[in-house]
Amino acid sequence: MNGRRGPAFWLLAAFFALFVLFLYGPTLTILVLSFQGPQGGLTFPMNGVSLHWFGNLFEKQMVGDFAGSLQRSMVLGLAAMLVTVFASFSAGLAFRSRFHGSAFIFYLAIASLIVPSILISLGIGLLFRVLGWDTAWYSSAFGAHLTWTLPFGLLIMFAVFNRFDRRYEEAARDLGATSWQTIRFVVIPILLPSLIGVGLFGFTLSYDEFARSLYTAGTFNTLPLEIYGMTTNVTTPVLYALGTVTTGVSFAVIALALVSFAWVRRRRLRHGSDAGKAA
Amino acid sequence: MKRANTWAAYLQVSPLALVFLLFLVVPIATIIVVSFFDYNTTQIIPAFLLQNYEELVLSPVTWQTYGQTIRFAIITWALTLGIGFTLAYFLAFHVRSATWQTVLFLVCTIPFWTSNVIRMISWIPFLGRNGLANMTLIQLGLIREPLEFLLFSDFAVVLTYVHLYTLFMVVPIFNSMIRIDRSLLEAARDAGATGWQTLWTVIVPLCKPGIAIGSIFIVTIVMGDFVTVRMMSGGQSASVSLMMMNAMSLLQYPAAAANAVVLLLLVLLTVAAMMRLVDIRKEL
């Protein structure tokens, strides 16, 4: 492993490159095909280049309610993000001390991860039916999504708190900070990048969630349900335009997160030496 | 002070606990209760019957479907383990700078952020009758007729699983590998071990927790899957979840619930067996 790279390295590097090609190839194909001309079909060759299918996507009558479902998924994703950050951070704080039932709640979180999504969807759908309530994307589907985002949030917070130096908190307490002040002005600022990470994770997990929405979304579709519906009855490159647009949204979210990371870092550099002055 | 701390902990954990109670525990309990109910064509009737389970166990379709789902799980597990381990090994032991590790890791993660359904669709222009794969093979003169088994087949289903979920194997295994003390590898070499021996007797045993976590992810995802099977098999294969959904669409909720309970037990037993290999809380 030291010195010159042997044949093993190049073999493994080639394998890695092949895997990356395998990961990206299909997606790049539909990215290109979504700019297919109006007469073009689902496969190559390209029949001209146009934005025809993107226009088609936003015409309501053509392909269902794409714009509405996009909006619903965005709102749902943002709500799931906020609750996930808040609840995971708060639970992460709690889990630092051993309390009765902590093991039980931890196992619930693990169970929430490993129980197949479709069973949770089915269970919530059945529950609402038995109770005579209507399922809706903002109630039952919201809860279903949280059972998926929260375990991830909690596990990330565990990892984060395991690496957190408690001496910062002790120092704050020694200087007379209340426990709320310690959290607000010491713990949260230090953990901010991780909290943004949890939020980002929560948003994308919810935004892409299909199985858990299936029996819980009620009358109005979320975006993945809408996409799934379209795949079964649309046979034009509109599908690919849809893929390109949703992928674009995902990338915009990642870009936004990276910008926030950079912003936090810049802020830290600027405010690095004013310990004690703030607030 | 001690007691106040405990109360604070309960308060802090309550939002999370409440969500799990309302949207995990109660719904699963509902499934179990409803699985014993009676039903007719229009409604479900509270009762305590074992009929739903009897019908399930006595139907040969059930056994075939479970067999197929388990087969998919095993094949996918073996493939993702092999591929995932190799990729993680490359990243952990052959890529030397931390920056490059991060960059290559990000490259693997980015596709994960796009919708699974979209990633499945994107195989169509590749694998279809007139797709890129067939075109290329024909132009190379390797085949005369387009291969039919590429799209809408078990092959396509497994390919899609590997495409979508290998990352779940790479991350935990990489996480285990990166913690291996490098001096152990040197010690193995000094003691005269060949590269393969080091791999099999030092690295693989130390990666067991990562392998277990990755396997749990893969197996539970594949056993609960229906989207991939439905979209990529073209209706030629079934999965347990699809079978359940068919019962749902016929309004046979108790039958679907009984199937759900059996699937849940199967998944939980599998995971329990794998968990014996690893203490997850230690791995974070």
Short mmCIF file of C-alpha atoms in Angstrom, two decimals, chain A residues 1-5 8-9 12-16 19-20 22-27 29-30 33 42-44 83 86-88 90-95 97-120 122-130 139-144 146-148 150-152 154-156 158-159 162-163 173 183 200-201 204-205 207-208 210-212 214-215 224 227-228 231-232 239-240 242-244 246-248 250-251 254, chain B residues 2 5-6 8-17 19-28 30-31 34 37 44 82-84 86-87 89-91 93-96 104-119 121-126 128 130-132 135 159 162-164 166-168 170 175 179 182 185-186 189 216-217 220-221 223-227 230-231 241-242 244-246 248-249 251 253-254 256-257 259-261 263-264 267-268 271 275 280-281 283-284:
data_model
loop_
_atom_site.label_atom_id
_atom_site.label_comp_id
_atom_site.label_asym_id
_atom_site.label_seq_id
_atom_site.Cartn_x
_atom_site.Cartn_y
_atom_site.Cartn_z
CA MET A 1 0.00 0.00 0.00
CA ASN A 2 3.01 2.25 0.40
CA GLY A 3 5.12 3.60 -2.38
CA ARG A 4 4.00 3.05 -5.97
CA ARG A 5 0.46 2.10 -6.78
CA ALA A 8 -4.60 -3.83 -7.44
CA PHE A 9 -5.10 -0.08 -7.26
CA LEU A 12 -10.11 -1.33 -8.16
CA ALA A 13 -10.07 2.17 -9.63
CA ALA A 14 -11.43 0.79 -12.91
CA PHE A 15 -14.15 -1.04 -10.98
CA PHE A 16 -15.04 2.17 -9.18
CA PHE A 19 -19.74 1.72 -10.97
CA VAL A 20 -19.94 5.50 -11.31
CA PHE A 22 -23.47 2.57 -13.98
CA LEU A 23 -24.85 5.08 -11.45
CA TYR A 24 -24.91 8.09 -13.74
CA GLY A 25 -25.36 6.62 -17.22
CA PRO A 26 -29.12 6.09 -17.20
CA THR A 27 -29.86 9.44 -15.55
CA THR A 29 -29.53 9.47 -20.87
CA ILE A 30 -32.95 10.71 -19.81
CA LEU A 33 -33.73 12.63 -24.07
CA LEU A 42 -38.85 7.39 -25.84
CA THR A 43 -35.51 6.17 -27.17
CA PHE A 44 -32.66 7.44 -29.30
CA VAL A 83 -40.08 18.86 12.77
CA PHE A 86 -36.44 20.06 16.20
CA ALA A 87 -37.49 16.61 17.42
CA SER A 88 -34.16 14.87 16.66
CA SER A 90 -34.31 17.62 21.33
CA ALA A 91 -34.26 13.82 21.59
CA GLY A 92 -30.50 13.85 21.04
CA LEU A 93 -30.17 16.09 24.10
CA ALA A 94 -32.39 13.76 26.12
CA PHE A 95 -30.47 10.62 25.15
CA SER A 97 -28.63 11.07 30.08
CA ARG A 98 -29.88 7.57 30.80
CA PHE A 99 -33.57 7.65 31.56
CA HIS A 100 -36.15 4.93 32.01
CA GLY A 101 -37.40 3.75 28.64
CA SER A 102 -34.52 5.21 26.65
CA ALA A 103 -33.63 1.78 25.30
CA PHE A 104 -37.27 1.22 24.33
CA ILE A 105 -37.48 4.48 22.41
CA PHE A 106 -34.19 3.71 20.70
CA TYR A 107 -35.54 0.35 19.56
CA LEU A 108 -38.71 2.05 18.33
CA ALA A 109 -36.55 4.27 16.15
CA ILE A 110 -34.71 1.25 14.76
CA ALA A 111 -38.02 -0.53 14.20
CA SER A 112 -39.29 2.52 12.34
CA LEU A 113 -36.33 2.15 9.98
CA ILE A 114 -36.60 -1.54 9.32
CA VAL A 115 -40.35 -2.09 9.18
CA PRO A 116 -41.08 -1.99 5.43
CA SER A 117 -42.54 1.40 4.44
CA ILE A 118 -45.54 -0.18 2.82
CA LEU A 119 -46.59 -1.72 6.16
CA ILE A 120 -46.50 1.64 7.91
CA LEU A 122 -51.00 0.33 5.26
CA GLY A 123 -51.24 0.58 9.04
CA ILE A 124 -51.89 4.32 9.08
CA GLY A 125 -54.39 3.97 6.24
CA LEU A 126 -56.23 1.21 8.09
CA LEU A 127 -56.14 3.15 11.36
CA PHE A 128 -57.73 6.19 9.75
CA ARG A 129 -60.31 3.99 8.06
CA VAL A 130 -61.23 2.23 11.30
CA SER A 139 -52.03 14.81 8.38
CA SER A 140 -51.62 11.06 7.87
CA ALA A 141 -48.94 11.33 5.17
CA PHE A 142 -47.07 13.90 7.27
CA GLY A 143 -46.98 11.47 10.21
CA ALA A 144 -45.96 8.61 7.93
CA LEU A 146 -41.90 11.56 10.08
CA THR A 147 -41.58 7.86 10.95
CA TRP A 148 -39.04 7.72 8.13
CA LEU A 150 -36.94 10.94 12.49
CA PRO A 151 -34.92 7.71 12.91
CA PHE A 152 -32.30 9.05 10.50
CA LEU A 154 -31.93 10.65 15.68
CA LEU A 155 -29.07 8.41 14.53
CA ILE A 156 -27.25 11.43 13.07
CA PHE A 158 -26.30 10.37 18.27
CA ALA A 159 -23.23 10.43 16.09
CA ASN A 162 -20.87 11.39 20.64
CA ARG A 163 -18.27 13.72 19.14
CA ARG A 173 -22.43 26.96 32.99
CA ILE A 183 -28.25 25.46 24.43
CA LEU A 200 -31.50 18.51 4.36
CA PHE A 201 -31.79 14.79 4.95
CA THR A 204 -35.12 14.90 0.67
CA LEU A 205 -36.33 11.76 2.44
CA TYR A 207 -39.75 14.77 -0.83
CA ASP A 208 -38.91 11.41 -2.43
CA PHE A 210 -43.41 7.02 -2.19
CA ALA A 211 -44.48 3.90 -0.27
CA ARG A 212 -45.32 5.74 2.92
CA LEU A 214 -49.39 5.47 -0.89
CA TYR A 215 -52.26 4.79 1.54
CA PRO A 224 -43.77 10.79 -6.17
CA ILE A 227 -44.83 10.56 -11.03
CA TYR A 228 -45.68 6.93 -10.40
CA THR A 231 -45.22 6.24 -15.52
CA THR A 232 -48.11 3.83 -15.90
CA LEU A 239 -41.68 11.44 -18.40
CA TYR A 240 -38.08 12.39 -19.01
CA LEU A 242 -40.40 15.26 -15.37
CA GLY A 243 -37.24 13.40 -14.38
CA THR A 244 -35.08 16.33 -15.39
CA THR A 246 -37.38 16.80 -10.24
CA THR A 247 -33.67 16.03 -10.40
CA GLY A 248 -33.10 19.77 -10.87
CA SER A 250 -33.04 17.95 -5.73
CA PHE A 251 -29.83 19.53 -6.93
CA ILE A 254 -28.20 20.37 -2.26
CA LYS B 2 -30.98 14.74 39.23
CA ASN B 5 -32.72 16.36 34.67
CA THR B 6 -34.80 13.24 34.24
CA ALA B 8 -36.13 17.48 31.22
CA ALA B 9 -35.04 14.35 29.34
CA TYR B 10 -38.61 13.06 29.17
CA LEU B 11 -39.81 16.43 27.93
CA GLN B 12 -37.06 16.57 25.32
CA VAL B 13 -37.72 13.10 23.99
CA SER B 14 -41.52 13.45 24.00
CA PRO B 15 -42.05 14.87 20.46
CA LEU B 16 -40.11 11.98 18.96
CA ALA B 17 -41.76 9.39 21.18
CA VAL B 19 -44.65 10.49 16.62
CA PHE B 20 -43.49 6.89 16.96
CA LEU B 21 -46.41 6.06 19.22
CA LEU B 22 -49.09 7.57 16.98
CA PHE B 23 -47.69 6.69 13.56
CA LEU B 24 -45.75 3.48 14.21
CA VAL B 25 -46.99 1.60 17.28
CA VAL B 26 -50.72 2.29 16.94
CA PRO B 27 -50.85 1.60 13.16
CA ILE B 28 -48.94 -1.69 13.51
CA THR B 30 -54.20 -1.79 14.07
CA ILE B 31 -52.84 -4.10 11.38
CA VAL B 34 -57.62 -6.06 11.73
CA PHE B 37 -61.37 -9.35 11.44
CA ILE B 44 -64.81 -5.08 7.47
CA GLY B 82 -19.72 -7.98 -3.27
CA ILE B 83 -19.89 -4.68 -5.11
CA GLY B 84 -20.29 -2.58 -1.97
CA THR B 86 -15.09 -3.75 -3.17
CA LEU B 87 -16.03 -0.08 -3.53
CA TYR B 89 -12.28 -1.22 0.18
CA PHE B 90 -11.05 0.95 -2.66
CA LEU B 91 -12.21 4.15 -0.94
CA PHE B 93 -7.51 1.63 1.66
CA HIS B 94 -6.48 2.77 -1.80
CA VAL B 95 -7.62 6.39 -1.89
CA ARG B 96 -5.07 8.11 0.26
CA LEU B 104 -15.52 10.22 -4.50
CA PHE B 105 -18.02 9.56 -1.76
CA LEU B 106 -20.11 12.55 -2.81
CA VAL B 107 -19.99 11.32 -6.39
CA CYS B 108 -21.57 8.07 -5.20
CA THR B 109 -24.17 9.82 -3.04
CA ILE B 110 -25.47 12.44 -5.47
CA PRO B 111 -27.74 10.10 -7.50
CA PHE B 112 -29.26 9.04 -4.19
CA TRP B 113 -30.93 12.46 -3.97
CA THR B 114 -33.07 11.95 -7.05
CA SER B 115 -36.39 10.18 -7.04
CA ASN B 116 -36.23 6.37 -7.14
CA VAL B 117 -39.08 6.16 -9.62
CA ILE B 118 -37.22 8.49 -11.97
CA ARG B 119 -34.08 6.43 -11.61
CA ILE B 121 -37.58 5.06 -15.63
CA SER B 122 -34.13 6.05 -16.74
CA TRP B 123 -33.33 2.41 -17.50
CA ILE B 124 -36.01 2.29 -20.20
CA PRO B 125 -34.05 4.02 -23.00
CA PHE B 126 -31.13 1.84 -22.01
CA GLY B 128 -35.61 -1.47 -24.11
CA ASN B 130 -34.54 -0.41 -29.28
CA GLY B 131 -32.52 0.81 -26.35
CA LEU B 132 -28.87 1.72 -26.20
CA MET B 135 -28.32 -1.08 -30.40
CA LEU B 159 -30.26 -4.66 -11.84
CA VAL B 162 -28.31 -2.99 -7.28
CA HIS B 163 -28.44 0.40 -8.98
CA LEU B 164 -30.62 1.96 -6.30
CA THR B 166 -25.66 -0.53 -3.31
CA LEU B 167 -24.88 2.73 -1.54
CA PHE B 168 -26.61 1.39 1.60
CA VAL B 170 -20.98 0.98 0.86
CA ASN B 175 -17.45 3.34 8.12
CA ARG B 179 -11.82 2.70 11.91
CA ARG B 182 -3.60 0.66 10.12
CA LEU B 185 -2.39 -4.36 8.64
CA GLU B 186 1.32 -3.71 9.03
CA ARG B 189 2.28 -8.10 6.76
CA ILE B 216 -30.14 -5.22 7.26
CA PHE B 217 -30.84 -2.20 5.04
CA THR B 220 -35.54 -5.07 4.60
CA ILE B 221 -35.79 -2.77 1.58
CA MET B 223 -38.48 -7.64 1.18
CA GLY B 224 -40.83 -4.66 1.47
CA ASP B 225 -40.46 -3.50 -2.11
CA PHE B 226 -43.22 -3.37 -4.69
CA VAL B 227 -42.41 -0.37 -6.90
CA ARG B 230 -44.00 -3.73 -10.56
CA MET B 231 -42.17 -1.29 -12.82
CA SER B 241 -46.09 -6.26 -0.95
CA LEU B 242 -47.69 -6.35 -4.39
CA MET B 244 -50.87 -7.23 -0.24
CA MET B 245 -51.71 -4.25 -2.41
CA ASN B 246 -53.87 -6.40 -4.66
CA MET B 248 -56.14 -3.78 -0.63
CA SER B 249 -57.46 -2.79 -4.03
CA LEU B 251 -61.05 -3.96 -0.34
CA TYR B 253 -58.33 -5.26 4.21
CA PRO B 254 -58.18 -8.10 6.77
CA ALA B 256 -53.97 -7.72 3.42
CA ALA B 257 -53.43 -7.19 7.15
CA ASN B 259 -50.24 -10.90 4.97
CA ALA B 260 -48.68 -7.77 6.46
CA VAL B 261 -48.29 -9.45 9.85
CA LEU B 263 -44.22 -10.22 6.29
CA LEU B 264 -43.47 -8.16 9.39
CA VAL B 267 -38.50 -9.18 8.38
CA LEU B 268 -38.13 -8.84 12.15
CA VAL B 271 -33.11 -8.56 11.30
CA MET B 275 -28.44 -7.85 14.93
CA ILE B 280 -25.70 -0.61 16.48
CA ARG B 281 -25.36 2.06 19.14
CA GLU B 283 -21.24 2.02 15.67
CA LEU B 284 -22.26 5.68 15.64
#
